């Protein structure tokens, strides 16, 4: 049985959309200018800027007479009570499970906040295990966190376990670099962005999580000549073929037009993929 690992924020859950909703509510509740929304979103950095930095800067900007800790608690309660897992993502997870995949979550972040998201959004019963960087004491892209995730999902990270595993995420330096360092195949959710890293590339790229899952399930049907790997149940199963990253998946439409002909990862065969989504500007969702 192969293993499918997912990032949490802006992959399984639309975290940036939830932050934007919190920011709007925060400004309205405190009678602050609505046009400051873009400032808060910029400072947030899609969740990669520490909350203490974001809320500390907010406290100074507006001269609040309250602690950063109390602001953090307000933020955490709002985010976790308003974030939802899209129905299309739940369907994709069920489709992968129905196809025989083991499913796990690998998230950088605080244990309490991320665990609450997993439980409150109904993800807990849909996956076989998860790992969060704070409690694991290691962060993506460290290969150790992916090995911990495999163990929690019932895999022993020995032998050719990496050949049976995919990582799906939206953030190259953590999700895709981590998969590369661990020897996993990877699917990058581009959310309308061009691929910017030079040292590594995802195995495939897709505009959304359901698209990524469909590509991965299709890839599982592509045999690699003369090789096979053992499933968790001891059966022999074809290995996943090595895949190209179509240019249509690494850049939005406007960037593709400037880039010219599609490029492929050297020495690999192209993967048939759905028609690319039309790009209408940067997405607001991207942990």
Tab-separated table of C-alpha atoms in Angstrom:
chain	number	residue	atom	x	y	z
A	1	UNK	CA	0.000	0.000	0.000
A	2	UNK	CA	1.658	3.316	-1.064
A	3	UNK	CA	1.870	6.363	1.182
A	4	UNK	CA	0.506	9.828	0.362
A	5	UNK	CA	1.620	12.695	2.629
A	6	UNK	CA	0.049	16.159	2.654
A	7	UNK	CA	1.039	19.548	3.996
A	8	UNK	CA	-1.742	21.140	6.088
A	9	UNK	CA	-1.951	24.923	5.603
A	10	UNK	CA	-2.779	26.087	2.079
A	11	UNK	CA	-2.695	22.472	0.907
A	12	UNK	CA	-5.417	20.551	2.740
A	13	UNK	CA	-6.835	23.699	4.358
A	14	UNK	CA	-7.272	27.213	2.855
A	15	UNK	CA	-5.284	28.903	5.609
A	16	UNK	CA	-4.651	32.217	3.798
A	17	UNK	CA	-8.364	32.708	3.183
A	18	UNK	CA	-9.010	32.140	6.895
A	19	UNK	CA	-6.317	34.680	7.831
A	20	UNK	CA	-7.828	37.263	5.500
A	21	UNK	CA	-11.243	36.695	7.123
A	22	UNK	CA	-9.688	37.159	10.579
A	23	UNK	CA	-7.931	40.344	9.474
A	24	UNK	CA	-11.176	41.839	8.130
A	25	UNK	CA	-12.989	41.018	11.380
A	26	UNK	CA	-10.105	42.349	13.482
A	27	UNK	CA	-10.106	45.705	11.670
A	28	UNK	CA	-13.898	46.042	11.881
A	29	UNK	CA	-14.082	45.120	15.583
A	30	UNK	CA	-11.434	47.715	16.446
A	31	UNK	CA	-12.790	50.490	14.166
A	32	UNK	CA	-9.599	50.444	12.130
A	33	UNK	CA	-9.280	51.399	8.440
A	34	UNK	CA	-10.506	48.634	6.130
A	35	UNK	CA	-7.736	49.528	3.673
A	36	UNK	CA	-5.193	48.230	6.216
A	37	UNK	CA	-6.206	44.709	5.228
A	38	UNK	CA	-3.452	44.511	2.611
A	39	UNK	CA	-0.879	45.609	5.205
A	40	UNK	CA	-1.878	42.778	7.530
A	41	UNK	CA	-1.869	40.217	4.715
A	42	UNK	CA	1.569	41.400	3.600
A	43	UNK	CA	2.940	41.165	7.131
A	44	UNK	CA	1.480	37.685	7.554
A	45	UNK	CA	3.606	36.240	4.749
A	46	UNK	CA	1.204	33.309	4.192
A	47	UNK	CA	1.821	32.175	7.750
A	48	UNK	CA	5.605	31.884	7.493
A	49	UNK	CA	6.224	34.976	9.624
A	50	UNK	CA	6.022	34.142	13.372
A	51	UNK	CA	2.688	35.130	14.934
A	52	UNK	CA	4.532	37.074	17.651
A	53	UNK	CA	6.130	39.215	14.942
A	54	UNK	CA	2.855	39.855	13.117
A	55	UNK	CA	0.848	40.649	16.237
A	56	UNK	CA	3.670	42.610	17.870
A	57	UNK	CA	3.890	44.877	14.812
A	58	UNK	CA	0.088	45.201	14.808
A	59	UNK	CA	0.070	46.179	18.492
A	60	UNK	CA	2.667	48.915	17.881
A	61	UNK	CA	0.956	50.218	14.719
A	62	UNK	CA	-2.369	50.767	16.471
A	63	UNK	CA	-1.092	51.476	19.984
A	64	UNK	CA	-3.108	48.698	21.614
A	65	UNK	CA	-3.036	48.512	25.386
A	66	UNK	CA	-3.139	44.712	25.509
A	67	UNK	CA	-0.641	41.911	25.468
A	68	UNK	CA	0.529	40.103	22.367
A	69	UNK	CA	-0.464	36.874	24.152
A	70	UNK	CA	-4.114	37.956	24.404
A	71	UNK	CA	-4.091	38.983	20.738
A	72	UNK	CA	-2.587	35.597	19.834
A	73	UNK	CA	-5.344	33.749	21.683
A	74	UNK	CA	-8.022	35.784	19.859
A	75	UNK	CA	-6.339	35.033	16.554
A	76	UNK	CA	-5.968	31.290	17.203
A	77	UNK	CA	-9.580	30.825	18.307
A	78	UNK	CA	-10.892	32.689	15.262
A	79	UNK	CA	-8.709	30.870	12.735
A	80	UNK	CA	-9.483	27.417	14.069
A	81	UNK	CA	-13.212	28.061	14.343
A	82	UNK	CA	-13.568	29.506	10.828
A	83	UNK	CA	-11.243	27.408	8.693
A	84	UNK	CA	-12.911	24.625	6.691
A	85	UNK	CA	-11.672	21.717	4.621
A	86	UNK	CA	-13.239	22.077	1.146
A	87	UNK	CA	-15.565	19.277	0.072
A	88	UNK	CA	-13.420	18.740	-3.025
A	89	UNK	CA	-10.397	18.022	-0.804
A	90	UNK	CA	-12.352	15.557	1.315
A	91	UNK	CA	-13.500	13.795	-1.850
A	92	UNK	CA	-9.905	13.624	-3.115
A	93	UNK	CA	-8.725	12.044	0.148
A	94	UNK	CA	-11.517	9.476	-0.047
A	95	UNK	CA	-10.646	8.755	-3.656
A	96	UNK	CA	-7.018	8.104	-2.708
A	97	UNK	CA	-8.077	5.913	0.202
A	98	UNK	CA	-10.399	3.985	-2.071
A	99	UNK	CA	-7.485	3.398	-4.445
A	100	UNK	CA	-5.508	1.775	-1.632
A	101	UNK	CA	-3.299	4.638	-0.437
A	102	UNK	CA	-2.267	5.261	3.166
A	103	UNK	CA	-2.674	8.971	4.004
A	104	UNK	CA	-0.750	11.220	6.397
A	105	UNK	CA	-0.198	14.892	7.255
A	106	UNK	CA	3.190	16.589	7.748
A	107	UNK	CA	2.893	20.127	9.113
A	108	UNK	CA	5.289	22.768	10.346
A	109	UNK	CA	3.757	24.767	13.175
A	110	UNK	CA	2.587	24.741	16.780
A	111	UNK	CA	1.242	21.466	18.143
A	112	UNK	CA	-1.932	22.840	19.716
A	113	UNK	CA	-2.981	25.069	16.810
A	114	UNK	CA	-2.289	22.504	14.081
A	115	UNK	CA	-3.840	19.601	16.013
A	116	UNK	CA	-6.997	21.649	16.553
A	117	UNK	CA	-7.210	22.388	12.831
A	118	UNK	CA	-6.925	18.700	11.976
A	119	UNK	CA	-9.651	17.732	14.440
A	120	UNK	CA	-12.034	20.686	14.016
A	121	UNK	CA	-12.059	20.396	10.221
A	122	UNK	CA	-12.845	16.680	10.235
A	123	UNK	CA	-9.497	15.608	8.792
A	124	UNK	CA	-8.580	13.306	11.698
A	125	UNK	CA	-10.738	10.327	10.627
A	126	UNK	CA	-9.684	10.732	6.984
A	127	UNK	CA	-5.961	10.149	7.588
A	128	UNK	CA	-3.844	7.392	9.125
A	129	UNK	CA	-1.537	9.672	11.083
A	130	UNK	CA	0.102	13.072	11.319
A	131	UNK	CA	3.189	14.820	12.628
A	132	UNK	CA	3.609	18.458	13.668
A	133	UNK	CA	7.027	20.052	13.821
A	134	UNK	CA	6.806	21.461	17.358
A	135	UNK	CA	6.084	18.114	18.999
A	136	UNK	CA	8.413	16.249	16.626
A	137	UNK	CA	11.234	18.743	17.336
A	138	UNK	CA	12.170	18.909	13.684
A	139	UNK	CA	10.929	20.939	10.710
A	140	UNK	CA	10.342	20.336	7.036
A	141	UNK	CA	12.564	20.027	4.993
A	142	UNK	CA	14.415	17.779	7.498
A	143	UNK	CA	13.992	14.163	6.244
A	144	UNK	CA	13.427	13.056	9.843
A	145	UNK	CA	9.947	14.583	9.986
A	146	UNK	CA	8.882	12.603	6.897
A	147	UNK	CA	10.260	9.411	8.453
A	148	UNK	CA	8.276	10.106	11.628
A	149	UNK	CA	5.148	10.619	9.519
A	150	UNK	CA	5.730	7.285	7.777
A	151	UNK	CA	6.032	5.460	11.105
A	152	UNK	CA	2.844	7.041	12.424
A	153	UNK	CA	1.053	5.880	9.305
A	154	UNK	CA	2.244	2.298	9.800
A	155	UNK	CA	5.283	2.359	7.495
A	156	UNK	CA	8.815	1.426	8.474
A	157	UNK	CA	11.071	4.039	6.811
A	158	UNK	CA	13.603	1.473	5.635
A	159	UNK	CA	14.473	-0.107	2.304
A	160	UNK	CA	12.503	1.328	-0.607
A	161	UNK	CA	9.782	3.003	1.453
A	162	UNK	CA	10.521	6.361	-0.233
A	163	UNK	CA	9.759	4.829	-3.638
A	164	UNK	CA	6.214	4.195	-2.405
A	165	UNK	CA	5.684	7.713	-1.038
A	166	UNK	CA	4.508	11.073	-2.413
A	167	UNK	CA	4.481	14.457	-0.676
A	168	UNK	CA	1.906	17.094	-1.672
A	169	UNK	CA	2.429	20.710	-0.637
A	170	UNK	CA	2.353	24.358	-1.666
A	171	UNK	CA	5.689	25.593	-0.275
A	172	UNK	CA	8.827	24.673	-2.203
A	173	UNK	CA	11.515	25.253	0.475
A	174	UNK	CA	9.711	23.020	2.986
A	175	UNK	CA	7.456	20.567	1.150
A	176	UNK	CA	9.237	20.003	-2.148
A	177	UNK	CA	12.812	20.426	-0.898
A	178	UNK	CA	11.970	18.090	1.979
A	179	UNK	CA	10.606	15.469	-0.395
A	180	UNK	CA	13.688	15.814	-2.589
A	181	UNK	CA	16.042	15.433	0.397
A	182	UNK	CA	14.143	12.371	1.587
A	183	UNK	CA	13.903	10.734	-1.830
A	184	UNK	CA	10.125	11.065	-2.135
A	185	UNK	CA	8.169	12.051	-5.220
A	186	UNK	CA	6.419	15.375	-4.862
A	187	UNK	CA	3.420	17.328	-6.114
A	188	UNK	CA	3.538	21.119	-5.854
A	189	UNK	CA	0.309	23.142	-5.692
A	190	UNK	CA	1.256	26.224	-7.675
A	191	UNK	CA	-1.815	28.349	-6.817
A	192	UNK	CA	-1.114	30.444	-9.923
A	193	UNK	CA	2.573	31.018	-9.129
A	194	UNK	CA	5.629	30.258	-11.279
A	195	UNK	CA	8.210	27.831	-9.917
A	196	UNK	CA	11.138	29.896	-8.593
A	197	UNK	CA	13.670	27.427	-7.192
A	198	UNK	CA	16.714	26.415	-9.261
A	199	UNK	CA	18.262	23.641	-7.175
A	200	UNK	CA	15.286	21.262	-7.245
A	201	UNK	CA	11.888	20.766	-8.850
A	202	UNK	CA	8.690	18.918	-7.993
A	203	UNK	CA	7.905	15.658	-9.740
A	204	UNK	CA	4.587	17.140	-10.848
A	205	UNK	CA	2.725	20.387	-10.303
A	206	UNK	CA	-0.999	21.121	-10.224
A	207	UNK	CA	-3.338	24.070	-9.649
A	208	UNK	CA	-5.287	22.367	-6.842
A	209	UNK	CA	-5.197	19.463	-4.428
A	210	UNK	CA	-7.826	17.389	-6.280
A	211	UNK	CA	-5.830	17.834	-9.506
A	212	UNK	CA	-2.646	16.733	-7.744
A	213	UNK	CA	-4.315	13.619	-6.341
A	214	UNK	CA	-5.688	12.683	-9.755
A	215	UNK	CA	-2.224	13.033	-11.298
A	216	UNK	CA	-0.664	10.917	-8.557
A	217	UNK	CA	-3.271	8.183	-8.888
A	218	UNK	CA	-2.728	8.186	-12.651
A	219	UNK	CA	1.037	7.989	-12.121
A	220	UNK	CA	0.580	4.920	-9.936
A	221	UNK	CA	-0.659	3.086	-13.014
A	222	UNK	CA	2.557	3.818	-14.956
A	223	UNK	CA	5.046	0.955	-14.529
A	224	UNK	CA	8.781	1.565	-14.455
A	225	UNK	CA	10.345	-1.030	-16.754
A	226	UNK	CA	11.784	-4.062	-14.998
A	227	UNK	CA	11.243	-2.839	-11.420
A	228	UNK	CA	8.648	-3.348	-8.724
A	229	UNK	CA	8.283	-2.595	-5.033
A	230	UNK	CA	6.651	-4.465	-2.206
A	231	UNK	CA	3.468	-3.044	-0.733
A	232	UNK	CA	2.820	-2.874	2.989
A	233	UNK	CA	0.809	-6.084	2.676
A	234	UNK	CA	3.732	-7.887	1.061
A	235	UNK	CA	2.327	-7.908	-2.463
A	236	UNK	CA	4.440	-6.828	-5.411
A	237	UNK	CA	3.248	-3.678	-7.060
A	238	UNK	CA	4.558	-1.637	-10.033
A	239	UNK	CA	6.742	1.285	-9.060
A	240	UNK	CA	5.663	4.747	-10.040
A	241	UNK	CA	7.206	5.886	-13.299
A	242	UNK	CA	9.522	8.876	-13.264
A	243	UNK	CA	7.653	11.901	-14.462
A	244	UNK	CA	8.312	15.206	-16.108
A	245	UNK	CA	7.090	18.496	-14.716
A	246	UNK	CA	5.054	19.984	-17.578
A	247	UNK	CA	5.698	23.701	-18.075
A	248	UNK	CA	1.927	24.133	-17.897
A	249	UNK	CA	2.126	23.041	-14.263
A	250	UNK	CA	5.145	25.102	-13.234
A	251	UNK	CA	3.908	28.522	-14.276
A	252	UNK	CA	0.680	30.467	-14.742
A	253	UNK	CA	-0.587	30.990	-18.275
A	254	UNK	CA	1.001	34.423	-18.672
A	255	UNK	CA	4.397	33.121	-17.630
A	256	UNK	CA	4.086	30.030	-19.849
A	257	UNK	CA	3.508	32.169	-22.904
A	258	UNK	CA	6.776	33.992	-22.283
A	259	UNK	CA	8.679	30.822	-21.495
A	260	UNK	CA	8.094	29.120	-24.837
A	261	UNK	CA	7.992	25.379	-25.348
A	262	UNK	CA	7.285	23.042	-22.409
A	263	UNK	CA	10.361	21.814	-20.568
A	264	UNK	CA	10.892	18.435	-18.963
A	265	UNK	CA	13.093	17.084	-16.240
A	266	UNK	CA	16.108	15.560	-18.053
A	267	UNK	CA	15.829	11.852	-18.747
A	268	UNK	CA	12.206	11.369	-17.719
A	269	UNK	CA	9.021	10.673	-19.613
A	270	UNK	CA	6.175	13.162	-19.801
A	271	UNK	CA	3.028	12.588	-17.762
A	272	UNK	CA	-0.352	13.102	-19.458
A	273	UNK	CA	-2.180	15.730	-17.466
A	274	UNK	CA	-5.448	17.702	-17.509
A	275	UNK	CA	-5.626	21.007	-19.311
A	276	UNK	CA	-4.129	23.776	-17.157
A	277	UNK	CA	-6.438	26.080	-15.299
A	278	UNK	CA	-6.766	29.648	-16.534
A	279	UNK	CA	-4.776	32.024	-14.335
A	280	UNK	CA	-6.469	35.186	-13.211
A	281	UNK	CA	-3.861	36.560	-10.837
A	282	UNK	CA	-2.252	35.416	-7.585
A	283	UNK	CA	-4.424	33.276	-5.339
A	284	UNK	CA	-5.169	34.391	-1.803
A	285	UNK	CA	-4.644	30.897	-0.371
A	286	UNK	CA	-1.168	29.301	0.229
A	287	UNK	CA	2.349	25.856	5.888
